[in-house]
JSON list of C-alpha atoms in Angstrom, two decimals:
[
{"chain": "W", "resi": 635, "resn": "UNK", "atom": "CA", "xyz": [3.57, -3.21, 2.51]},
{"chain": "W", "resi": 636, "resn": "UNK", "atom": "CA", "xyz": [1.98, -0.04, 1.09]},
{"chain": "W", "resi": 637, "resn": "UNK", "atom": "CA", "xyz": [4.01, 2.81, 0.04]},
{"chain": "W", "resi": 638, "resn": "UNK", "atom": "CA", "xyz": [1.99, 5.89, 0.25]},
{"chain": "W", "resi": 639, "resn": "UNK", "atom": "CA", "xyz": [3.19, 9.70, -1.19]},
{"chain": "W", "resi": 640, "resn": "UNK", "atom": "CA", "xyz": [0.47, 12.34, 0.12]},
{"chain": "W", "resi": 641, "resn": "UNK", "atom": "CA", "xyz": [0.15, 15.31, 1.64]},
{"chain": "W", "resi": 642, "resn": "UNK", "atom": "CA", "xyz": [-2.61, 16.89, 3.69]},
{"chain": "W", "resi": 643, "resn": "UNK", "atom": "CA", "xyz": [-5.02, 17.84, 1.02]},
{"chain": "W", "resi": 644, "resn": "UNK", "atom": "CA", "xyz": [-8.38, 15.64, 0.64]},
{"chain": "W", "resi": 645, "resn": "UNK", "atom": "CA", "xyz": [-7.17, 13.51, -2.03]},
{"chain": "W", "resi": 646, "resn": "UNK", "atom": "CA", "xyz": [-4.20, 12.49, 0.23]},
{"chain": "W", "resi": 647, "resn": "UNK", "atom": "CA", "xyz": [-6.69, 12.04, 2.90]},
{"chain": "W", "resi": 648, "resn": "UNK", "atom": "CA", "xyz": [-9.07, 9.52, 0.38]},
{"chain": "W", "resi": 649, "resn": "UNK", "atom": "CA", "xyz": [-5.59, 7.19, 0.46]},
{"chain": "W", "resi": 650, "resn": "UNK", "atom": "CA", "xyz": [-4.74, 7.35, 4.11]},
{"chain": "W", "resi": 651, "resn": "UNK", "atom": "CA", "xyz": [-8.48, 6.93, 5.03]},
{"chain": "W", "resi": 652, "resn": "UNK", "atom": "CA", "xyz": [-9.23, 4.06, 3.26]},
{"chain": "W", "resi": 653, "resn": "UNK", "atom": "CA", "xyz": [-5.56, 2.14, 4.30]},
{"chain": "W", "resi": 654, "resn": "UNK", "atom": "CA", "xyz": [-6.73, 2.88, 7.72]},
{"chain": "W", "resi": 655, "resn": "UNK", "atom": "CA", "xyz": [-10.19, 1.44, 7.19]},
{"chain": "W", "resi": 656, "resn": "UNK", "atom": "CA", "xyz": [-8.50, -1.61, 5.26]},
{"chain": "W", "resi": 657, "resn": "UNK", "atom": "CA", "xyz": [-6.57, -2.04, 7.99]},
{"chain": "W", "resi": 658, "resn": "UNK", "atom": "CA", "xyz": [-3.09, -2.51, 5.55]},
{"chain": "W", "resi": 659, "resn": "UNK", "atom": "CA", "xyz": [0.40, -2.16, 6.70]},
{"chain": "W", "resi": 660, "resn": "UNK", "atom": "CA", "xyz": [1.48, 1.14, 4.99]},
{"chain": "W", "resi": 661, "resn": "UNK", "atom": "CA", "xyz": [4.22, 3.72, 5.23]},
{"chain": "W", "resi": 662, "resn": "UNK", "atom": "CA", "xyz": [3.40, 7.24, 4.41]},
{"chain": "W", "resi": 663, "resn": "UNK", "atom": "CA", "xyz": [5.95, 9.54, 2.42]},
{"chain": "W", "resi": 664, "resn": "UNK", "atom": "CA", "xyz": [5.32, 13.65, 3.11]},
{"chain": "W", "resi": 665, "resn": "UNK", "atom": "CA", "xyz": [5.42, 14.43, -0.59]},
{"chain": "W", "resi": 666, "resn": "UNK", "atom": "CA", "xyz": [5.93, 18.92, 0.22]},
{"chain": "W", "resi": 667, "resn": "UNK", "atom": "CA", "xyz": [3.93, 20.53, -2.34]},
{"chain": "W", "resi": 668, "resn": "UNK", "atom": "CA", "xyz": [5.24, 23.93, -1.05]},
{"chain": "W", "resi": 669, "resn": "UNK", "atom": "CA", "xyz": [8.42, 23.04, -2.29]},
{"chain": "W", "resi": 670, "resn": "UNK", "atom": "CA", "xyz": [7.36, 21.41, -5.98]},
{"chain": "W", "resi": 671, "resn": "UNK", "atom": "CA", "xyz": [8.28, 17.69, -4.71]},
{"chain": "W", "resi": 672, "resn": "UNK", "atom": "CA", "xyz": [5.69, 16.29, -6.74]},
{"chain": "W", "resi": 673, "resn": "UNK", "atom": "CA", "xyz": [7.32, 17.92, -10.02]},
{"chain": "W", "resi": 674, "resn": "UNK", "atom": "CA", "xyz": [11.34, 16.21, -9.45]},
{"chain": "W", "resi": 675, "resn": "UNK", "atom": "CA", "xyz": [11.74, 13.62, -11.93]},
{"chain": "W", "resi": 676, "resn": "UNK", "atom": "CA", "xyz": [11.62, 10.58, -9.14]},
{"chain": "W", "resi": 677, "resn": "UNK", "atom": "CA", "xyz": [8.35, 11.80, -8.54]},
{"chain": "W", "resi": 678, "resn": "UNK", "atom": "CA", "xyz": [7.06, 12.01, -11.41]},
{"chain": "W", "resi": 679, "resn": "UNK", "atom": "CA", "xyz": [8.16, 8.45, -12.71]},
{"chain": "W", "resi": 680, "resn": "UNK", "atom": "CA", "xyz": [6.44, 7.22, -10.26]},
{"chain": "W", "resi": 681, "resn": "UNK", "atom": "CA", "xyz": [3.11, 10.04, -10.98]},
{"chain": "W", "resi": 682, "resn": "UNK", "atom": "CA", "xyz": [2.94, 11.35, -14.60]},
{"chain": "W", "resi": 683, "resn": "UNK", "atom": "CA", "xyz": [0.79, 13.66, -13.58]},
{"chain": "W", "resi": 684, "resn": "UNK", "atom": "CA", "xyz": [2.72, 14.96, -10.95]},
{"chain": "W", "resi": 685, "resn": "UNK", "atom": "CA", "xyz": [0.25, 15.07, -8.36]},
{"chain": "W", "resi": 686, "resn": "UNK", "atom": "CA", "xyz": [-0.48, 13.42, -4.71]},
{"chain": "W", "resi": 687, "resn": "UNK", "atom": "CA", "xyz": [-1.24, 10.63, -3.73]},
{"chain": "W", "resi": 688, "resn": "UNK", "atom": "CA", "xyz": [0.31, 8.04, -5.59]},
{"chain": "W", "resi": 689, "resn": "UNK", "atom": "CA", "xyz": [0.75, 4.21, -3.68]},
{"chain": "W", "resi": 690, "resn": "UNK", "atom": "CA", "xyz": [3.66, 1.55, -4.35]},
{"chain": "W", "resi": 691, "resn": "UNK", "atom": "CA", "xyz": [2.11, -1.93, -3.99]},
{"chain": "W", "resi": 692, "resn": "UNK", "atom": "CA", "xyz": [5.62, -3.38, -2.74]},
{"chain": "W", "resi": 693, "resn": "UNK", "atom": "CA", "xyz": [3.88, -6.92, -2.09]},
{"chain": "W", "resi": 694, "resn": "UNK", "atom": "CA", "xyz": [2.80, -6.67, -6.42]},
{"chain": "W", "resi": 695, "resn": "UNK", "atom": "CA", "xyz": [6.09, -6.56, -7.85]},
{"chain": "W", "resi": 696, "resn": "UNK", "atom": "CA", "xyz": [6.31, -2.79, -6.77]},
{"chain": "W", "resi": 697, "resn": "UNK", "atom": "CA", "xyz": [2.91, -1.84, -8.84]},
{"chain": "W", "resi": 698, "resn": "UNK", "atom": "CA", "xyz": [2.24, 1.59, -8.99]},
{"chain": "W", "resi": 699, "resn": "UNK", "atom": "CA", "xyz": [-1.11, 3.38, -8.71]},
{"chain": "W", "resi": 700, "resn": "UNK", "atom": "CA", "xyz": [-2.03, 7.06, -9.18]},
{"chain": "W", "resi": 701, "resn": "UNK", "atom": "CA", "xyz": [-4.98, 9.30, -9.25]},
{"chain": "W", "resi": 702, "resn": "UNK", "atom": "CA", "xyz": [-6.64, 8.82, -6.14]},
{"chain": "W", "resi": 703, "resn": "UNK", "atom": "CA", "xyz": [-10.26, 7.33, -7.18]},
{"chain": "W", "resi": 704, "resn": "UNK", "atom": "CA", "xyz": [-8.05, 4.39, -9.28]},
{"chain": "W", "resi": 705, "resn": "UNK", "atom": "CA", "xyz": [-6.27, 3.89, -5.68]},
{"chain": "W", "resi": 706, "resn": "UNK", "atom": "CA", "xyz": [-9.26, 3.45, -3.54]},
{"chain": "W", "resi": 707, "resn": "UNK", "atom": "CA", "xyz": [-10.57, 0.95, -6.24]},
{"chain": "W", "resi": 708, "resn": "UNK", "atom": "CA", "xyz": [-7.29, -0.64, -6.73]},
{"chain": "W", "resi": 709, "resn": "UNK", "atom": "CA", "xyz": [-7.20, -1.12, -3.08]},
{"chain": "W", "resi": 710, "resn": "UNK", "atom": "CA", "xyz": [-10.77, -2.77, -2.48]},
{"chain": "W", "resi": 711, "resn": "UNK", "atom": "CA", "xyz": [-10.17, -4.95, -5.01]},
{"chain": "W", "resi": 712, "resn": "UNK", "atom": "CA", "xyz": [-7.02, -6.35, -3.85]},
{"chain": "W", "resi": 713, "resn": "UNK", "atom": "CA", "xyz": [-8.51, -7.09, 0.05]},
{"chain": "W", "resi": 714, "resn": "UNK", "atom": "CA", "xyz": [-12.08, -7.92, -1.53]},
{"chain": "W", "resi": 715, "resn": "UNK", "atom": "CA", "xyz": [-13.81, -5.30, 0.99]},
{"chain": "W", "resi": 716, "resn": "UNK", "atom": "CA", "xyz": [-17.36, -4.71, 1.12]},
{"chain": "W", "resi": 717, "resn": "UNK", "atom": "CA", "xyz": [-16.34, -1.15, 0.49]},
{"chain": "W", "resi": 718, "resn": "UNK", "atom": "CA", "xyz": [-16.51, -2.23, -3.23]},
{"chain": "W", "resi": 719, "resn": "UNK", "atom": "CA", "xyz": [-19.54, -4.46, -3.71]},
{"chain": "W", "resi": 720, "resn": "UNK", "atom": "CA", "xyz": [-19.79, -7.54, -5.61]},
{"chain": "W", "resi": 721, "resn": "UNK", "atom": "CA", "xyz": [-22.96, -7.44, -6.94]},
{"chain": "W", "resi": 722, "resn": "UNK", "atom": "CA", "xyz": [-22.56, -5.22, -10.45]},
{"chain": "W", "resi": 723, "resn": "UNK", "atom": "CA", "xyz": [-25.87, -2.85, -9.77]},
{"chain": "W", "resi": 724, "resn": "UNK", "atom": "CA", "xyz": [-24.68, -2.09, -6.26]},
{"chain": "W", "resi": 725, "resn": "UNK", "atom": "CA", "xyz": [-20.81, -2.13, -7.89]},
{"chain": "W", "resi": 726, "resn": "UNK", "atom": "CA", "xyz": [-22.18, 0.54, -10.68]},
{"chain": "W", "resi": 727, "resn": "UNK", "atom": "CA", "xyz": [-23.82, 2.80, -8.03]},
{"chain": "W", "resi": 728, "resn": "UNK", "atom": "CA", "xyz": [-20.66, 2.97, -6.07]},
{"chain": "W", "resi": 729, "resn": "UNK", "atom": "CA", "xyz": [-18.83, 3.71, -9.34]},
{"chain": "W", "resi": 730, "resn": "UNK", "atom": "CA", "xyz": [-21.60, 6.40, -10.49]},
{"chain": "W", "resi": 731, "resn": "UNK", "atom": "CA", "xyz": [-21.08, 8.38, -6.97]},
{"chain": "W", "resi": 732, "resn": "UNK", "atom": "CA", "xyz": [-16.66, 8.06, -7.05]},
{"chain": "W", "resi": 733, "resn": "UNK", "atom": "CA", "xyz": [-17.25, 9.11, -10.30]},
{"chain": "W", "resi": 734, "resn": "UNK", "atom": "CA", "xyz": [-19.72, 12.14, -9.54]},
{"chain": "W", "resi": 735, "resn": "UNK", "atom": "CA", "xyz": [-17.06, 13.22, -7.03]},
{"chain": "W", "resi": 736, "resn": "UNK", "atom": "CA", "xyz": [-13.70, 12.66, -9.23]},
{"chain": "W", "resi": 737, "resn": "UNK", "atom": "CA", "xyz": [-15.34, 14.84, -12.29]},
{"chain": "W", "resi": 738, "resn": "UNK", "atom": "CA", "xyz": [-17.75, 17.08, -10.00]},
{"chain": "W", "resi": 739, "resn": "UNK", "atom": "CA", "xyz": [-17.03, 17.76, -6.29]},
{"chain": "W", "resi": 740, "resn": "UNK", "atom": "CA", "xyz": [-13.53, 17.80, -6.36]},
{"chain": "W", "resi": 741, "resn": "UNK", "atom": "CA", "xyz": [-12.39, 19.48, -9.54]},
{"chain": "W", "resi": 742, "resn": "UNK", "atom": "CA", "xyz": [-15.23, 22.40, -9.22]},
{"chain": "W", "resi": 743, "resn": "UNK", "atom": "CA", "xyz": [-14.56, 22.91, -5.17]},
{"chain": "W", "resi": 744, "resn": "UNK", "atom": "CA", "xyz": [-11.10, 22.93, -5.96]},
{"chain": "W", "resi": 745, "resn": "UNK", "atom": "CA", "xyz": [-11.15, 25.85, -8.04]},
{"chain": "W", "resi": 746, "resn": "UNK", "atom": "CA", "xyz": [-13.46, 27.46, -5.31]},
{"chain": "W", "resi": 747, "resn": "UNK", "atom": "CA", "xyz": [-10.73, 27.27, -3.13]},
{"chain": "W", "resi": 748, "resn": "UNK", "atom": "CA", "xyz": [-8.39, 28.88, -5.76]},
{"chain": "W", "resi": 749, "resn": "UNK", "atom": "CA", "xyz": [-10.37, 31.91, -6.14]},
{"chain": "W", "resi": 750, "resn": "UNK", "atom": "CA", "xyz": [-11.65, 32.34, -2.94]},
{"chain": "W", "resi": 751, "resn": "UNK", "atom": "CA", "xyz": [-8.33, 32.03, -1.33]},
{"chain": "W", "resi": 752, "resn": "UNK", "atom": "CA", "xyz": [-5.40, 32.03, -3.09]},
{"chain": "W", "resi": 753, "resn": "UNK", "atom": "CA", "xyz": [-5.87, 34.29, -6.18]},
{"chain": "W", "resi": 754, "resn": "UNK", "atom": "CA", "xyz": [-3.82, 37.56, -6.54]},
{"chain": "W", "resi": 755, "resn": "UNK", "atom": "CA", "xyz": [-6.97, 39.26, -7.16]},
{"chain": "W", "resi": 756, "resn": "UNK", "atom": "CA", "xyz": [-10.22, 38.61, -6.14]},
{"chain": "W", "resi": 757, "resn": "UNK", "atom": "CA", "xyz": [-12.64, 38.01, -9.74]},
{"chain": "W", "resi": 758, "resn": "UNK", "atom": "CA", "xyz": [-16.05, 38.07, -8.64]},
{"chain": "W", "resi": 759, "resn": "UNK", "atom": "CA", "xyz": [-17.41, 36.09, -11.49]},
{"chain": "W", "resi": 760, "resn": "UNK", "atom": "CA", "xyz": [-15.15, 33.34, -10.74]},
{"chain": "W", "resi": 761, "resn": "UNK", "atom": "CA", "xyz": [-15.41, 33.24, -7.58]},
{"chain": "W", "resi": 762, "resn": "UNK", "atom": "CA", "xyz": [-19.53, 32.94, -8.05]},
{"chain": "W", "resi": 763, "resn": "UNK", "atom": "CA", "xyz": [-19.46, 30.56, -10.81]},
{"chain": "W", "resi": 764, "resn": "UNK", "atom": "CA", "xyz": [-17.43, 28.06, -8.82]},
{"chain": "W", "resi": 765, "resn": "UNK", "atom": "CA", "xyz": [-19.30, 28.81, -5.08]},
{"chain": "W", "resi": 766, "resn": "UNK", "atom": "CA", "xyz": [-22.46, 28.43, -6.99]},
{"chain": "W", "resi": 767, "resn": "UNK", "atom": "CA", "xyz": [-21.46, 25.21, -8.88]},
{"chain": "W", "resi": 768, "resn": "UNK", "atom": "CA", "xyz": [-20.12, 23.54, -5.26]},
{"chain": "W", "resi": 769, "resn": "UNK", "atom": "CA", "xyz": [-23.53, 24.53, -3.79]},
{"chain": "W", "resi": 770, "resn": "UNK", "atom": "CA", "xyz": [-25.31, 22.31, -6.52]},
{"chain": "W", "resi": 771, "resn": "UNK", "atom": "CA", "xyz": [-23.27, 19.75, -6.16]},
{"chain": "W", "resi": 772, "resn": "UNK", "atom": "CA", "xyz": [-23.84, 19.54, -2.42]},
{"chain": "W", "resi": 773, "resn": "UNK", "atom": "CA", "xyz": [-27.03, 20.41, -2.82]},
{"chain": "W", "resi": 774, "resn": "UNK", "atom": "CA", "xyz": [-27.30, 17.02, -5.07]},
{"chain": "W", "resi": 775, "resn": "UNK", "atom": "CA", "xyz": [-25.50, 15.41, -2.20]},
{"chain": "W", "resi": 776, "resn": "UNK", "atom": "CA", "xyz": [-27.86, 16.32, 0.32]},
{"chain": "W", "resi": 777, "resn": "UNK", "atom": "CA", "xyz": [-31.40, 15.08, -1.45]},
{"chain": "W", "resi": 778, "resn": "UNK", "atom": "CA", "xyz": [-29.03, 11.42, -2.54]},
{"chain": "W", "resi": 779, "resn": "UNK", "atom": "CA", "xyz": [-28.72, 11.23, 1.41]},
{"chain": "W", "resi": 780, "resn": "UNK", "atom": "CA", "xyz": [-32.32, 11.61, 2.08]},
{"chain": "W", "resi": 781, "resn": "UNK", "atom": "CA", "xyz": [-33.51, 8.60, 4.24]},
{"chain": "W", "resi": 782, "resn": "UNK", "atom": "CA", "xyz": [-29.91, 7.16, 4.03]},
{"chain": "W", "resi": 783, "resn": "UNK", "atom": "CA", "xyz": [-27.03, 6.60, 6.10]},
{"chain": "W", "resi": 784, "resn": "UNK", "atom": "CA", "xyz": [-24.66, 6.92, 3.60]},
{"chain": "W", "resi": 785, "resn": "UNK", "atom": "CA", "xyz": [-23.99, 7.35, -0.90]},
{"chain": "W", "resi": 786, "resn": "UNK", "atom": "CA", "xyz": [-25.25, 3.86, -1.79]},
{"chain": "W", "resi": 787, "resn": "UNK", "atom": "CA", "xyz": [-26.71, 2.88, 1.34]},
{"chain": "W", "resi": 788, "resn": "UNK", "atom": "CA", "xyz": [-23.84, 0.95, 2.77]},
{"chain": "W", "resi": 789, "resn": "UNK", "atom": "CA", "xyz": [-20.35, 2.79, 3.52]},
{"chain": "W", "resi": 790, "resn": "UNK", "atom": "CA", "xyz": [-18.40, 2.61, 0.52]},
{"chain": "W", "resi": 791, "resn": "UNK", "atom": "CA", "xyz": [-15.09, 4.07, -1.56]},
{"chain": "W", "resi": 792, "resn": "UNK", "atom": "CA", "xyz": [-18.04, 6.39, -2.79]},
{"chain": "W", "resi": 793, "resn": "UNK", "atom": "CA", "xyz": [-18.06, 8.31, 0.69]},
{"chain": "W", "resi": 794, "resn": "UNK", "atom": "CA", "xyz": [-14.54, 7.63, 1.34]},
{"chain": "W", "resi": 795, "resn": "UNK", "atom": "CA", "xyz": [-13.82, 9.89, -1.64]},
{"chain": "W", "resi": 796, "resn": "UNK", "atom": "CA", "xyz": [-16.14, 12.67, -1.26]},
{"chain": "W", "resi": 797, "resn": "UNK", "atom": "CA", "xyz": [-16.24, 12.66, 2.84]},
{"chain": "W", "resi": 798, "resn": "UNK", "atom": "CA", "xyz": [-12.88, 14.82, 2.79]},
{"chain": "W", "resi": 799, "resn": "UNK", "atom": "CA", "xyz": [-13.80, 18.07, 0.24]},
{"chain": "W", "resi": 800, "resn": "UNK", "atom": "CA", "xyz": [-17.38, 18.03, 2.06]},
{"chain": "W", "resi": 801, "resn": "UNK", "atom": "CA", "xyz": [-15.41, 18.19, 5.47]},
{"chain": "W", "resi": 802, "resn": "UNK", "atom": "CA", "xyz": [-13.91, 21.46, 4.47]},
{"chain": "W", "resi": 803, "resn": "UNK", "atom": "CA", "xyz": [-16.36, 22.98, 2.60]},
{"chain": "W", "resi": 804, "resn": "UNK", "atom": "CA", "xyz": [-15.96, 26.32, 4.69]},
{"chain": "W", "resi": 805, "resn": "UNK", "atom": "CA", "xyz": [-12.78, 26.54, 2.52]},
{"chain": "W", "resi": 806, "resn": "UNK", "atom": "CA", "xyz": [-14.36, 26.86, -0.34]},
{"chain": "W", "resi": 807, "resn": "UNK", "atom": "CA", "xyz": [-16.67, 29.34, 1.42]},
{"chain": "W", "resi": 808, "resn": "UNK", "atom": "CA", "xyz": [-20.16, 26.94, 1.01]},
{"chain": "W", "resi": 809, "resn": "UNK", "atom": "CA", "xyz": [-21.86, 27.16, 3.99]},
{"chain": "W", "resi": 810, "resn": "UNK", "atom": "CA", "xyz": [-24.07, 23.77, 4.67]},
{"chain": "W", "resi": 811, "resn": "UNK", "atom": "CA", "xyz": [-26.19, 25.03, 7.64]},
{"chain": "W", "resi": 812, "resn": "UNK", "atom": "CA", "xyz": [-29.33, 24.50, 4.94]},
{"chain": "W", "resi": 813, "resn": "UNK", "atom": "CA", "xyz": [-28.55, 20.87, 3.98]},
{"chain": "W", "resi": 814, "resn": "UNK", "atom": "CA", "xyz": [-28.96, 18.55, 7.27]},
{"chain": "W", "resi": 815, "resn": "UNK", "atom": "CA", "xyz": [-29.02, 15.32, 5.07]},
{"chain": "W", "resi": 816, "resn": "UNK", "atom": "CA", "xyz": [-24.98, 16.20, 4.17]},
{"chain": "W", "resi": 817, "resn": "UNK", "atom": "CA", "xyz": [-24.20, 17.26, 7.76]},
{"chain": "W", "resi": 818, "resn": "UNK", "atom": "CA", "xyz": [-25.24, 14.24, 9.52]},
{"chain": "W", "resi": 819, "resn": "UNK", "atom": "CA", "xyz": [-23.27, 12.03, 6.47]},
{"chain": "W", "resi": 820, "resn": "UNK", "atom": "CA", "xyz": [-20.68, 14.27, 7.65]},
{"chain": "W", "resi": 821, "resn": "UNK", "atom": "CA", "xyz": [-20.55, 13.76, 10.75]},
{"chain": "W", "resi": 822, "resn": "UNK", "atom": "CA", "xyz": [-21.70, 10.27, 10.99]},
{"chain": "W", "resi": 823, "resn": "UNK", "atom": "CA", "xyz": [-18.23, 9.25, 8.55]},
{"chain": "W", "resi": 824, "resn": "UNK", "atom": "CA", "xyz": [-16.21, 11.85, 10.89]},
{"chain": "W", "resi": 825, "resn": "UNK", "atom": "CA", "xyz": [-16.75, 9.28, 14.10]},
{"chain": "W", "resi": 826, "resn": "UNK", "atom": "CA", "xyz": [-15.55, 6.22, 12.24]},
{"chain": "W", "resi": 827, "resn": "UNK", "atom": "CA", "xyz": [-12.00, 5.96, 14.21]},
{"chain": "W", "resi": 828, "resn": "UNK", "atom": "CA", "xyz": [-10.08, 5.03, 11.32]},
{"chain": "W", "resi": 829, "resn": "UNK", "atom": "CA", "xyz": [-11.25, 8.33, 9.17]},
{"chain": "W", "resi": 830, "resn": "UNK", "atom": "CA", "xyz": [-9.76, 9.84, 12.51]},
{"chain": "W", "resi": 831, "resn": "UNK", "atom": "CA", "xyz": [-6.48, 8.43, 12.20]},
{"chain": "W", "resi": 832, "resn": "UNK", "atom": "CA", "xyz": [-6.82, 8.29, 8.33]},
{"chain": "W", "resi": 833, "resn": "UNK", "atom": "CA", "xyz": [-7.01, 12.68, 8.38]},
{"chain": "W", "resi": 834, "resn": "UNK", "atom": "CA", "xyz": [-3.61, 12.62, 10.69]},
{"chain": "W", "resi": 835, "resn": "UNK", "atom": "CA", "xyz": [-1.83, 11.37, 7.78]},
{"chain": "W", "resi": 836, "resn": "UNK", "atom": "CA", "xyz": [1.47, 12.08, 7.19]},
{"chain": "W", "resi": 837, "resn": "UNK", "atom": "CA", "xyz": [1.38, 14.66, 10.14]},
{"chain": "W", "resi": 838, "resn": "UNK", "atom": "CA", "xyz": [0.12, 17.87, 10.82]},
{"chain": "W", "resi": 839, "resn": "UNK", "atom": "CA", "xyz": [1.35, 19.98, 8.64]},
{"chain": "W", "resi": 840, "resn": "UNK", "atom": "CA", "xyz": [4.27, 22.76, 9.49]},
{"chain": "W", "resi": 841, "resn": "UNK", "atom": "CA", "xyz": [3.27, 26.03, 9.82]},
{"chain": "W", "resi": 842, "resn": "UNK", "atom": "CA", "xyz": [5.88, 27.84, 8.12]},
{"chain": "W", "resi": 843, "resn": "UNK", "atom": "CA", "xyz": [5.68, 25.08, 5.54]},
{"chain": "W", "resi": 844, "resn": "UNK", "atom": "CA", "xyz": [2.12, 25.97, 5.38]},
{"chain": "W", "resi": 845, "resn": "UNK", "atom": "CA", "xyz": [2.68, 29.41, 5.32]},
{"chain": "W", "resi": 846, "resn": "UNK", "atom": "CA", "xyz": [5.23, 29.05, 2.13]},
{"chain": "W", "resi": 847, "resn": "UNK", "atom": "CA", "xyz": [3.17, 26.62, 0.24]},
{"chain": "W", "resi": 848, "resn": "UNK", "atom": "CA", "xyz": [0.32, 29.35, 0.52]},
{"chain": "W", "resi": 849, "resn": "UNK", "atom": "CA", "xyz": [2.83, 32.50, -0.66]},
{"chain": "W", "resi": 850, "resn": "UNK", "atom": "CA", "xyz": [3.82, 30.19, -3.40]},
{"chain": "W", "resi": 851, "resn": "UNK", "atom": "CA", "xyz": [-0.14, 29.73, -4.43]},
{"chain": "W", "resi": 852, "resn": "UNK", "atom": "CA", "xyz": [-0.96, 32.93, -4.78]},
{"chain": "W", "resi": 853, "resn": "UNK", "atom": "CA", "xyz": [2.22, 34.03, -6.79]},
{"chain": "W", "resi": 854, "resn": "UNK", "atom": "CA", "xyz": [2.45, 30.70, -9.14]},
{"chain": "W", "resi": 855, "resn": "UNK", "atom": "CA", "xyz": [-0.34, 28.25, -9.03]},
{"chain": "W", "resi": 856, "resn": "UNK", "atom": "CA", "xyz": [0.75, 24.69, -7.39]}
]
C-alpha cells in the first residue's frame, strides 16, 4: 500500500498518474493548500520542504519519498516498469528530459502562473520574462517531438512529468496553436485511461476551497 498526500496541482497529478499507470494499490490524502496543510509540523516531518506530493511506501518499512521527480523514479524502480529503462543510454535520456522538466518547465511556468494570475499587481516585465521563457521551453518540446510519439521515443516518467504543466499551459497564458508536435504529445498521453483517472486524483476540487486558496495567493504567496 501507497500512501499518497497531493492536491490538484500538476505535480500531484505526476504521483497519481503514474500509480494509476503502475497499476499500485494506493490511498490518496487531500493535503488543502488553501488552508497551509502542507506547513503543520506532521506534514512537514513527513516533507521538509513542505510541499505536495509526498508518498509513504507502507510495504518498505513506511519509506518516505518527496519531491515529485524522486517519486516517479522511486516508483519505477520498485515495480521494474519499462517506464524507466534498463539500458543506461535510454535510462540517461529519460533522466535528461525529467530533469529538463523538474529545473525548466515546471519552475519557470510556475512563476507564469504567479504573475499572470495571482499577483496583486500586474508587472509587465515579469509577466514577459516568464511567458517568454515557457514559450522556449515548449518551443524545445515541440522540435524533441518531431517524428516521435513521445520524449524518448517510448512512454516514459519523462512525459509522465511534463504531460500535466503542458496540459494547462493556457494558465500560464502560452498559447500552443503554433506547435502541432506538443499538441498531438498532448493529446495522444491525454487518451491513455489511466492519465484519465490519474488527473481525478484526490477529487475535484471545492469551489469555495478553490476560491479561498486563490484569495490567499494573491494576498500571501502559497
Amino acid at each position: 500500500m501507497i500512501e499518497l498526500y497531493t492536491a490538484a496541482t500538476p505535480n500531484g497529478h505526476k504521483a497519481s498518474i503514474m500509480l494509476e499507470e503502475l497499476g499500485l494499490e494506493y490511498e490518496a490524502r487531500h493535503i488543502h493548500l488553501e488552508s497551509n496543510e502542507q506547513k503543520e509540523d506532521w506534514y512537514v516531518g513527513l516533507n521538509p520542504n513542505g510541499r505536495i506530493p509526498t508518498i509513504v511506501d507502507r510495504d518498505n518499512d513506511d519509506f518516505v519519498v518527496f519531491e515529485s521527480g524522486a517519486i516517479l523514479v522511486y516508483l519505477a524502480e520498485k515495480t521494474g516498469s519499462a517506464l524507466w529503462p534498463s539500458d543506461p543510454k535510454r535510462r540517461s535520456q529519460v533522466l535528461q528530459w525529467l530533469m529538463f522538466q523538474m529545473a525548466g518547465v515546471g519552475p519557470i511556468q510556475g512563476q507564469a502562473h504567479v504573475f499572470v494570475r495571482y499577483a496583486p499587481e500586474r508587472i509587465p516585465y515579469a509577466i514577459t520574462r516568464y511567458t517568454e521563457e515557457v514559450k522556449r521551453l515548449y518551443t524545445i518540446l515541440d522540435r524533441r517531438l518531431e517524428g516521435r510519439d513521445y520524449l524518448c521515443d517510448e512512454y516514459s516518467i519523462a512525459d509522465i512529468a511534463t504531460w500535466p504543466w503542458v496540459r494547462i499551459h493556457f494558465w500560464a497564458d502560452v498559447p500552443i496553436d503554433d506547435l502541432p508536435n506538443l499538441q498531438r504529445w498532448r493529446d495522444r498521453i491525454r487518451e491513455r485511461p489511466a492519465v484519465e483517472r490519474g488527473i481525478q486524483v484526490p477529487g475535484k476540487e471545492d469551489p469555495d476551497d478553490q476560491r479561498r486558496w486563490l484569495e490567499k495567493f494573491r494576498r500571501d504567496g502559497v
